[in-house]
Coordinates of C-alpha atoms in Angstrom, one line a residue:
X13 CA -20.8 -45.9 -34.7
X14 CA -23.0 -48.5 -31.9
X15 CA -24.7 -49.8 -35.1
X16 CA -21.2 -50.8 -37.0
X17 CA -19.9 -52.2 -33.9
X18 CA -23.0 -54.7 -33.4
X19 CA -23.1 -55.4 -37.0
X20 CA -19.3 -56.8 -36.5
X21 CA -20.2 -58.3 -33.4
X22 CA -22.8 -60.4 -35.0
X23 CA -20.6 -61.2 -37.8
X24 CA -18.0 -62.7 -35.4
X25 CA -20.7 -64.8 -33.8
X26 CA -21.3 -66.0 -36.8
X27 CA -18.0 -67.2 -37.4
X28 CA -17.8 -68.8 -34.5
X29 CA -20.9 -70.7 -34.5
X30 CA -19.1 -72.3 -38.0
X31 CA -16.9 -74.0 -35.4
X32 CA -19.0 -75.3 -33.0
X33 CA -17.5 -73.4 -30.3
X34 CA -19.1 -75.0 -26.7
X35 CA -19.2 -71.9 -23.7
X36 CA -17.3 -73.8 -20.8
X37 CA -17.0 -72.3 -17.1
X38 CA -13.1 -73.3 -15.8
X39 CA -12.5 -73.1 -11.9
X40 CA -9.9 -70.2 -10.9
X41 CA -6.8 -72.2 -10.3
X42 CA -3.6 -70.5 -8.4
X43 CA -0.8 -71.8 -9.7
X44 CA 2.8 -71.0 -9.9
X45 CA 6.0 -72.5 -11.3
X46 CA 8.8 -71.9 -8.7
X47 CA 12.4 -72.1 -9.5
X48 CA 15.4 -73.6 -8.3
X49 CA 17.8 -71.5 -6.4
X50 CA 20.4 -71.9 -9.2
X51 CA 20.2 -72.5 -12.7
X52 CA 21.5 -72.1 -16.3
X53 CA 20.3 -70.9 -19.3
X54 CA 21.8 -73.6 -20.8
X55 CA 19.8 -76.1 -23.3
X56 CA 20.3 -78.9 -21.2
X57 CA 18.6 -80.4 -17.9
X58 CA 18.8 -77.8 -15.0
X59 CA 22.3 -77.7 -13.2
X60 CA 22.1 -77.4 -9.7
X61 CA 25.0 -77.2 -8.1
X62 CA 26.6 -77.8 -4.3
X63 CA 30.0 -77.8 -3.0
X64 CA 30.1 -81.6 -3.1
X65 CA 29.1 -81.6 -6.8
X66 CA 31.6 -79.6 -8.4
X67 CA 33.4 -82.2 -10.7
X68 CA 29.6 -82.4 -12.1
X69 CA 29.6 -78.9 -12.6
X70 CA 32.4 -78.5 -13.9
X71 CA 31.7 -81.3 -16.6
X72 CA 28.4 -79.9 -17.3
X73 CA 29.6 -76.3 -17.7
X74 CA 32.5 -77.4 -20.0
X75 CA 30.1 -80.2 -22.5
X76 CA 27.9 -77.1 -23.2
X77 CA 30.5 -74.2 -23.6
X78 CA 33.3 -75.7 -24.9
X79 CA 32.4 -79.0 -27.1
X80 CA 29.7 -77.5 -28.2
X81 CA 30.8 -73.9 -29.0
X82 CA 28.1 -72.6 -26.9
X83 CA 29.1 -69.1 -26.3
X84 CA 29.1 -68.2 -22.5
X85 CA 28.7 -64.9 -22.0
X86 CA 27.6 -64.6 -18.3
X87 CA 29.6 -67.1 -15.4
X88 CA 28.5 -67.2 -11.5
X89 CA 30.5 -69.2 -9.0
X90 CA 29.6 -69.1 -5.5
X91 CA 30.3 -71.1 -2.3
X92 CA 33.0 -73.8 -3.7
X93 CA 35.2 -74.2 -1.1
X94 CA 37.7 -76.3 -3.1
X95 CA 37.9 -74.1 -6.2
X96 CA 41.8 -72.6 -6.5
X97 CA 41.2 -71.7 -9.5
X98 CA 39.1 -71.6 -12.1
X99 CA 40.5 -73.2 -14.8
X100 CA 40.5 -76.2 -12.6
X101 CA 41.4 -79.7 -15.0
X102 CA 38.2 -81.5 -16.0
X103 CA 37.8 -84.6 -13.9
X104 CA 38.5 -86.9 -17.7
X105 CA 41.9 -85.3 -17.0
X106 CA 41.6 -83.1 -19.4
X107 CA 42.5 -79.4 -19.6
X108 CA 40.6 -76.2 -19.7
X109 CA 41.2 -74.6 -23.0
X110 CA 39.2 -71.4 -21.4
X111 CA 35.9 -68.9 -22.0
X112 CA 37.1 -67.2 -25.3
X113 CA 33.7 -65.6 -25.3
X114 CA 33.1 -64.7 -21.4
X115 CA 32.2 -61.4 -20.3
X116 CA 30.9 -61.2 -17.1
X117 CA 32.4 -63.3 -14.2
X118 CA 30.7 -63.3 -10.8
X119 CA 32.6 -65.5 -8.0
X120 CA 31.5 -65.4 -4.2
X121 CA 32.3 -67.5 -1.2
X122 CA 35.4 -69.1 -2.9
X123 CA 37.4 -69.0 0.5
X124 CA 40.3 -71.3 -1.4
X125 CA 41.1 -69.5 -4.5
X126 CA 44.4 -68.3 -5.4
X127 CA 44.0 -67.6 -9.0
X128 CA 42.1 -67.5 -12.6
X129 CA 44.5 -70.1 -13.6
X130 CA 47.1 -72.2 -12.8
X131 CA 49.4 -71.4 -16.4
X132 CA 51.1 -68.3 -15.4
X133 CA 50.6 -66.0 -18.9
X134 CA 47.4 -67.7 -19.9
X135 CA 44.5 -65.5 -21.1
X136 CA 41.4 -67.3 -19.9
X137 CA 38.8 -64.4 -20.5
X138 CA 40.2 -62.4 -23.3
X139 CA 37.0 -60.9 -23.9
X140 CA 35.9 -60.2 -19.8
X141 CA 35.0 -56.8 -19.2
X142 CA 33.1 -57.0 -15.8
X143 CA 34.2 -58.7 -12.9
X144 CA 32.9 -59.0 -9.0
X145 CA 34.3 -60.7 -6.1
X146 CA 32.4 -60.8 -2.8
X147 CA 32.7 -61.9 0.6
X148 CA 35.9 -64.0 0.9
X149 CA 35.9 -64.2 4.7
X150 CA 36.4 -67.8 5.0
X151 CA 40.2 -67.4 3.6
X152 CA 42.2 -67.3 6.8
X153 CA 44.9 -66.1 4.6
X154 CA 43.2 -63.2 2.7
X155 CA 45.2 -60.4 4.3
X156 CA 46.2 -59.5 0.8
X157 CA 44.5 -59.5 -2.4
X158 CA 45.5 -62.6 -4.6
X159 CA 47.3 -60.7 -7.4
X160 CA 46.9 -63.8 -9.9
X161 CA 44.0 -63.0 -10.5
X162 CA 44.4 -59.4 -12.1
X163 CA 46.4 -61.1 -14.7
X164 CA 45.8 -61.2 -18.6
X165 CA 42.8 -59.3 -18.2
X166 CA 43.9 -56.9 -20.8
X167 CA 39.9 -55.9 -21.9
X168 CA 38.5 -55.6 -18.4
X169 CA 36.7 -52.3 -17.8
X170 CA 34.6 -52.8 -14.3
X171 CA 35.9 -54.4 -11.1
X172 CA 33.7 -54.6 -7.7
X173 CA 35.1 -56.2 -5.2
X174 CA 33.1 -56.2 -1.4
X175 CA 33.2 -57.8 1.7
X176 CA 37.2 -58.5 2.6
X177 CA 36.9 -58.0 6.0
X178 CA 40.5 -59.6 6.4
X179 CA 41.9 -57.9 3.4
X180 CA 44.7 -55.1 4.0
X181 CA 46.6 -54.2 0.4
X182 CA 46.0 -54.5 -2.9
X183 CA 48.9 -55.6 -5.3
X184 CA 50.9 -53.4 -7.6
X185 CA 49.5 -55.7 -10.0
X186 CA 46.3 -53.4 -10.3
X187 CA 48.8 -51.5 -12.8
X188 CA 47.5 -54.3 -15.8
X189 CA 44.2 -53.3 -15.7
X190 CA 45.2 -50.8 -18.3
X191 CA 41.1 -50.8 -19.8
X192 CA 39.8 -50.3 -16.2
X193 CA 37.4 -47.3 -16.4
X194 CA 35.6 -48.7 -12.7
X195 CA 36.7 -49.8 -9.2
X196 CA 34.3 -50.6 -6.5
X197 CA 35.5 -51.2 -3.5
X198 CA 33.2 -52.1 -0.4
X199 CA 33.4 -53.3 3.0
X200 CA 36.7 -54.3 3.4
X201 CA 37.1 -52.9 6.7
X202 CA 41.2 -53.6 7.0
X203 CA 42.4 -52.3 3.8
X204 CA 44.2 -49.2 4.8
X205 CA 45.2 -47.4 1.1
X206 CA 45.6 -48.2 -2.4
X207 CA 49.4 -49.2 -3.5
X208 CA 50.9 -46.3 -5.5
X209 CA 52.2 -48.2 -8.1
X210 CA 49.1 -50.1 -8.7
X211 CA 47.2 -46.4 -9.4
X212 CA 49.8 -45.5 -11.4
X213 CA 48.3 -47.8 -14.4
X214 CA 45.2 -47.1 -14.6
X215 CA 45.3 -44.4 -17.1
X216 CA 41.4 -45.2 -18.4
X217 CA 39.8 -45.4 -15.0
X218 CA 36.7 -42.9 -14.8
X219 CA 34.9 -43.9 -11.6
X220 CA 37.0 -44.6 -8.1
X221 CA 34.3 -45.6 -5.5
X222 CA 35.5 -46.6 -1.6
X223 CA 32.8 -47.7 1.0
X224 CA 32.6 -48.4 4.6
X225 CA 36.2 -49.2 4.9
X226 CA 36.9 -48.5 8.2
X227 CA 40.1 -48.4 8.4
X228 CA 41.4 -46.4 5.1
X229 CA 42.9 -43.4 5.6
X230 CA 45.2 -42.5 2.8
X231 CA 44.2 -42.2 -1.4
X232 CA 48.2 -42.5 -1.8
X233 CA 49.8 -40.3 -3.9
X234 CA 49.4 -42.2 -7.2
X235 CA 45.6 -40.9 -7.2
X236 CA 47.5 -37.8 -9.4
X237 CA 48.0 -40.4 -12.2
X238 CA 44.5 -41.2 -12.6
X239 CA 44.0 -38.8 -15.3
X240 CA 40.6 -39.3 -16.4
X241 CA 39.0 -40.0 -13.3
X242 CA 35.7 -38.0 -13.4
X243 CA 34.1 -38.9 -10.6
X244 CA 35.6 -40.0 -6.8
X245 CA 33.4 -41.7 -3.9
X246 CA 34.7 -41.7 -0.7
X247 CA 32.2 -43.0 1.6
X248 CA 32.0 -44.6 5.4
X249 CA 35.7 -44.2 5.9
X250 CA 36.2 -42.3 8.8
X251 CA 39.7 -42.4 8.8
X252 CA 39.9 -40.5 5.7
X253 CA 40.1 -36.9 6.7
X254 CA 42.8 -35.3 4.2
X255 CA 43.0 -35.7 0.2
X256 CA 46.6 -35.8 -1.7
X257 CA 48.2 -32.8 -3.1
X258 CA 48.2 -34.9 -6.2
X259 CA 44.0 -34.2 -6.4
X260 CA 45.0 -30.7 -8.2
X261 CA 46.2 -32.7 -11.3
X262 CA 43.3 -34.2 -11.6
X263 CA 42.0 -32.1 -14.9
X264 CA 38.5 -34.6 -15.8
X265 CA 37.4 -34.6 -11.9
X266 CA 33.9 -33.7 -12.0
X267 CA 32.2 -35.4 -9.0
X268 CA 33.2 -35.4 -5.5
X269 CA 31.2 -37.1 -2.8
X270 CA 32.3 -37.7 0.7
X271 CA 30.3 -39.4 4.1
X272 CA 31.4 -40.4 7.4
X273 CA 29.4 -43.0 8.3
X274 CA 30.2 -45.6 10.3
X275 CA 30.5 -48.9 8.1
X276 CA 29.0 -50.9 11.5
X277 CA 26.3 -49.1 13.5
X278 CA 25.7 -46.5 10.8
X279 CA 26.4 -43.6 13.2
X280 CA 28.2 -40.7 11.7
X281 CA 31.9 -40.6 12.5
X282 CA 33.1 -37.3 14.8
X283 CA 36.5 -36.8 12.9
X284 CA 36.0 -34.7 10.3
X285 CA 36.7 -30.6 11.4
X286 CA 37.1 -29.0 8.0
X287 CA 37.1 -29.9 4.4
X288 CA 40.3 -30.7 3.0
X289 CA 42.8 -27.6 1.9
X290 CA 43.6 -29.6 -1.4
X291 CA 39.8 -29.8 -2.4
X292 CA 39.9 -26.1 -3.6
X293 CA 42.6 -26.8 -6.2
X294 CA 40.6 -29.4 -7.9
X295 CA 40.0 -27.3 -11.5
X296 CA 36.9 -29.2 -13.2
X297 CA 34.4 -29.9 -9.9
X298 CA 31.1 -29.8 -10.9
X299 CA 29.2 -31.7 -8.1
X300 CA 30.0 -31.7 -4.5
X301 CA 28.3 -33.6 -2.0
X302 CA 29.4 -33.4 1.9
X303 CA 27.5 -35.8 4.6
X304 CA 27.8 -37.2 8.0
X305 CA 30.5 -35.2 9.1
X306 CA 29.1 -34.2 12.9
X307 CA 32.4 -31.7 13.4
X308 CA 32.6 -29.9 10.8
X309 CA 32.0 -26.7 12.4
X310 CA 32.1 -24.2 9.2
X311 CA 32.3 -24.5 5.4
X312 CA 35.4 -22.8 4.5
X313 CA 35.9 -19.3 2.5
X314 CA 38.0 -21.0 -0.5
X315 CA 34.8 -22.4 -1.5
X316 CA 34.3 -19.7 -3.5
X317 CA 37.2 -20.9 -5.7
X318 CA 35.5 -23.6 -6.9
X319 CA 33.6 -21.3 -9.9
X320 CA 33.2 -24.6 -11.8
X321 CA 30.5 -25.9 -9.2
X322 CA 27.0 -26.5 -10.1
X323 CA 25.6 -29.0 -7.6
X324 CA 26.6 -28.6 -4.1
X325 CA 24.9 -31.2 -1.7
X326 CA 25.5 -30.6 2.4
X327 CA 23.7 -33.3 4.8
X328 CA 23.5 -34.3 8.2
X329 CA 26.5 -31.6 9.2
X330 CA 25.0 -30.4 12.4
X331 CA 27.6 -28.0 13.4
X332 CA 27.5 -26.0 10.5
X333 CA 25.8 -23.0 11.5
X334 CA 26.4 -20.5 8.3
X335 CA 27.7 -19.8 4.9
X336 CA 30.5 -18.3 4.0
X337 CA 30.4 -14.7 2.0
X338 CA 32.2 -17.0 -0.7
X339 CA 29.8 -18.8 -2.0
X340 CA 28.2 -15.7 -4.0
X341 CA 31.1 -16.4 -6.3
X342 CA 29.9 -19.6 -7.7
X343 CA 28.2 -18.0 -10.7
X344 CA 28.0 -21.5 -12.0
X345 CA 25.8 -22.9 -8.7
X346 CA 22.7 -24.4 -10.1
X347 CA 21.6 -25.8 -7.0
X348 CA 21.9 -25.9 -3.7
X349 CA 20.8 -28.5 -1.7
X350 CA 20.8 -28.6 2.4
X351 CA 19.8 -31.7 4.8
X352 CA 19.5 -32.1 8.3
X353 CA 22.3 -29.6 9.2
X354 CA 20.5 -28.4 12.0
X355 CA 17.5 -25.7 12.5
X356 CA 20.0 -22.7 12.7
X357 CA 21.2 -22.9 9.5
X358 CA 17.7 -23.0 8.5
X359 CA 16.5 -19.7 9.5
X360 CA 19.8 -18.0 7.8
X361 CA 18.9 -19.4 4.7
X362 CA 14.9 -18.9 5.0
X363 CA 14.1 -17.4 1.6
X364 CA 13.8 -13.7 1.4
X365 CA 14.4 -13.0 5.4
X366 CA 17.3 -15.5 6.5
X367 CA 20.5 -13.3 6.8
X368 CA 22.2 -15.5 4.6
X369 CA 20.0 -15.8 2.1
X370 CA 21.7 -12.8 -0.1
X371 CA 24.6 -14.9 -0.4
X372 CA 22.7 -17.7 -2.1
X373 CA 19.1 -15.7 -3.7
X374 CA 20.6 -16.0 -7.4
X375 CA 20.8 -19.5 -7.1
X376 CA 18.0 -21.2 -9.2
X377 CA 17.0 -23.9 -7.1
X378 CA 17.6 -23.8 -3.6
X379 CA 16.2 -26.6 -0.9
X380 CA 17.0 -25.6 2.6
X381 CA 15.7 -28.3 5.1
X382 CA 16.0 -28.7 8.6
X383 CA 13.6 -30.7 9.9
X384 CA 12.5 -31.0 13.9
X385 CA 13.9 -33.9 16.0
X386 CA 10.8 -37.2 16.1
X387 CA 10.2 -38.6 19.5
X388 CA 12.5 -41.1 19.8
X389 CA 15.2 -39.4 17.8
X390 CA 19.0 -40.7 18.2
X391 CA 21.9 -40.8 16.2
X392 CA 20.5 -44.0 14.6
X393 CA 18.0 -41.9 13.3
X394 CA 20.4 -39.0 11.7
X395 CA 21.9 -41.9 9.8
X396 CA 19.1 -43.4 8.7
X397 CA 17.5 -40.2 7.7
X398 CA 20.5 -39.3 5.2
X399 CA 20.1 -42.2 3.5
X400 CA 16.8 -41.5 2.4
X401 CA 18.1 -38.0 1.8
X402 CA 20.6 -39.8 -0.2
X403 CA 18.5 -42.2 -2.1
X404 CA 16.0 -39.6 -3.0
X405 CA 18.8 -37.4 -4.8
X406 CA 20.1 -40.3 -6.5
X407 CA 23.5 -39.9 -5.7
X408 CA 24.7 -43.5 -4.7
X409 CA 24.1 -47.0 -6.2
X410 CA 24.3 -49.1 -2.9
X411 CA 24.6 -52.7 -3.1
X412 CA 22.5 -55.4 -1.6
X413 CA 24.1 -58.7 -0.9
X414 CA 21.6 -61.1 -0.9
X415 CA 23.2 -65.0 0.5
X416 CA 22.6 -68.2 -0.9
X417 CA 23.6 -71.6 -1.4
X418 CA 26.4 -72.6 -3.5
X419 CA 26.6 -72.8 -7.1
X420 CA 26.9 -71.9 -10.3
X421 CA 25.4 -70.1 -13.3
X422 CA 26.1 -69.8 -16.7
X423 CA 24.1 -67.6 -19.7
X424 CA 24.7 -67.9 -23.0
X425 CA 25.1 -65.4 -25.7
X426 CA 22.5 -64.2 -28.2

């Protein structure tokens, strides 16, 4: 085998020398091509864009997109104070026609808008199917989501929207977003409840997710028309201690997950002293995860009537001291999973000498953990150690904002 390879090695050399190949020695250099903070994928000089440059943007964005046919598939607009809307009129004086091929819209920092567009009934995006919109703090007037823009977005299938701080309802106009299969909601810390009516049309929604919102404390009753809904996030609203009736109609959910942190200092919230009565009705659970809920003194004995269960989560409950008899009736339990709910609960559940661990041995995989307070240890710490807890079970997506200067970004289809 050594000989073939050195016969082909020679051989190569050979070639080579045909060439007149000369051996050179090149100096290491270190050298890197940094980019812009914002630019497009567009075939055409980078665009860089700042408040004060927005007719250029504009003008730019439309030459390529829309003279050209280019087909926009990805749009980011972010900290454009003057932008009402964005079908704005080009500075020629001409109009907008819109972004027949636009999919994903991104707009942050647009403390002035008031709409998509300024035509009442015109379908700008009528291929969007993701939207986010982030931190519109510098709106004096954003008490109430702007319900122009949930218009005509008759394809739209993912909505995040994060950082209202002022914000306190939603319009009944969420009711259009008939395709809707996701809602994020994050950080909007005055927003008290959804709007009935506006539940009420959103027959294809799949995934409801509700984040440090401090101050929500009601589902409403139209959650019972959300009909595939298969999985509910309630998380950092410590308000929220009760679920509607209406949860028992709910015939696709499959995942519950519930937390009481505190959206500010990350401390769990002291308001939760049981788990909801209503919970036990819900016929299809599969997964249940319970955290940061310092009062909750017992898990209930109508736990055992959730016999779909196969995932049951429990973190950073420090009052819970037992299990209930109950639980031995969730033949379908698959795992159970136990974090920092304190060193009593522990020893009950210490395999093969706890006294509770009869109620949970035919259980396949069972993860009881309790660990001992670190030097230094305060409620800080609790928080911070469910996260990781969280994190490492992969249960929640959580969102970094990352600031930057204003601008815009556009990507072009395949």
């Amino acid at each position: 085998m050594m000989k073939e390879i050195s016969v082909k090695l020679v051989a190569l050399a050979e070639e080579r020398n045909k060439f007149h190949f000369r051996n050179m020695v090149v100096e290491n250099r270190d050298e890197f091509t940094k980019s812009r903070e914002t630019s497009s994928l567009l075939t055409l000089p980078e665009l860089i864009g700042r408040n004060q440059d927005k007719e250029k943007i504009i003008k730019v964005l439309l030459e390529a997109a829309l003279e050209r046919d280019e087909l926009v598939s990805v749009l980011s607009i972010w900290s454009m104070d003057k932008v009402n809307y964005i079908d704005d009129d080009l500075p020629d004086g001409g109009p907008v026609r819109g972004f027949p091929s636009l999919e994903v819209l991104t707009m942050k920092n647009l403390s002035s808008l008031k709409g998509l567009s300024r035509q009442e009934g015109k379908e700008l995006f009528p291929l969007l199917r993701r939207m986010e919109i982030e931190n519109f703090d510098g709106n004096e007037e954003a008490i109430c989501f702007p319900e122009e823009v949930l218009r005509n977005l008759t394809l739209l299938k993912s909505l995040d929207i994060c950082q209202f701080t002022k914000l306190k309802s939603f319009p009944n106009g969420l009711a259009h977003l008939k395709a809707l299969n996701s809602l994020y909601i994050s950080h909007c810390h005055k927003l008290k409840s959804l709007p009935e009516e506006g539940l009420r049309g959103l027959e294809s929604l799949q995934c409801l997710s509700i984040r440090y919102c401090e101050e929500f404390s009601s589902l409403s009753k139209g959650l019972q028309h959300l009909v595939c809904l298969e999985s509910l996030v309630i998380f950092g609203c410590p308000k929220l201690v009760a679920l509607p009736e209406g949860i028992k109609h709910l015939k696709s959910l499959q995942r519950l997950e519930m937390g009481g942190y505190s959206a500010m200092s990350l401390v769990p919230c002291a308001v939760l002293v049981a788990l909801p009565e209503t919970l036990q009705h819900v016929p299809a659970l599969r997964y249940l995860f319970i955290s940061s809920y310092p009062t909750l003194i017992s898990l209930p004995d109508w736990l055992g009537n959730l016999t779909t269960l196969q995932s049951l989560i429990i973190s950073c409950c420090l009052k819970i001291s037992s299990l209930p008899a109950s639980i031995q009736r969730l033949t379908e339990l698959r795992s159970l999973l136990i974090f920092n709910c304190g060193p009593e609960l522990a020893r009950r559940c210490e395999k093969g000498k706890g006294k509770d661990w009869h109620k949970i041995a035919q259980i396949p995989q069972v993860d009881v953990d309790a660990p001992t307070k670190p030097k230094g240890y305060n409620g800080n710490t609790m928080a911070a150690s469910s996260e990781v807890v969280a994190a490492s079970v992969q249960m929640h997506c959580w969102r970094k904002l990352v600031g930057c200067s204003g601008g815009l970004k556009i990507n072009r289809l395949a």
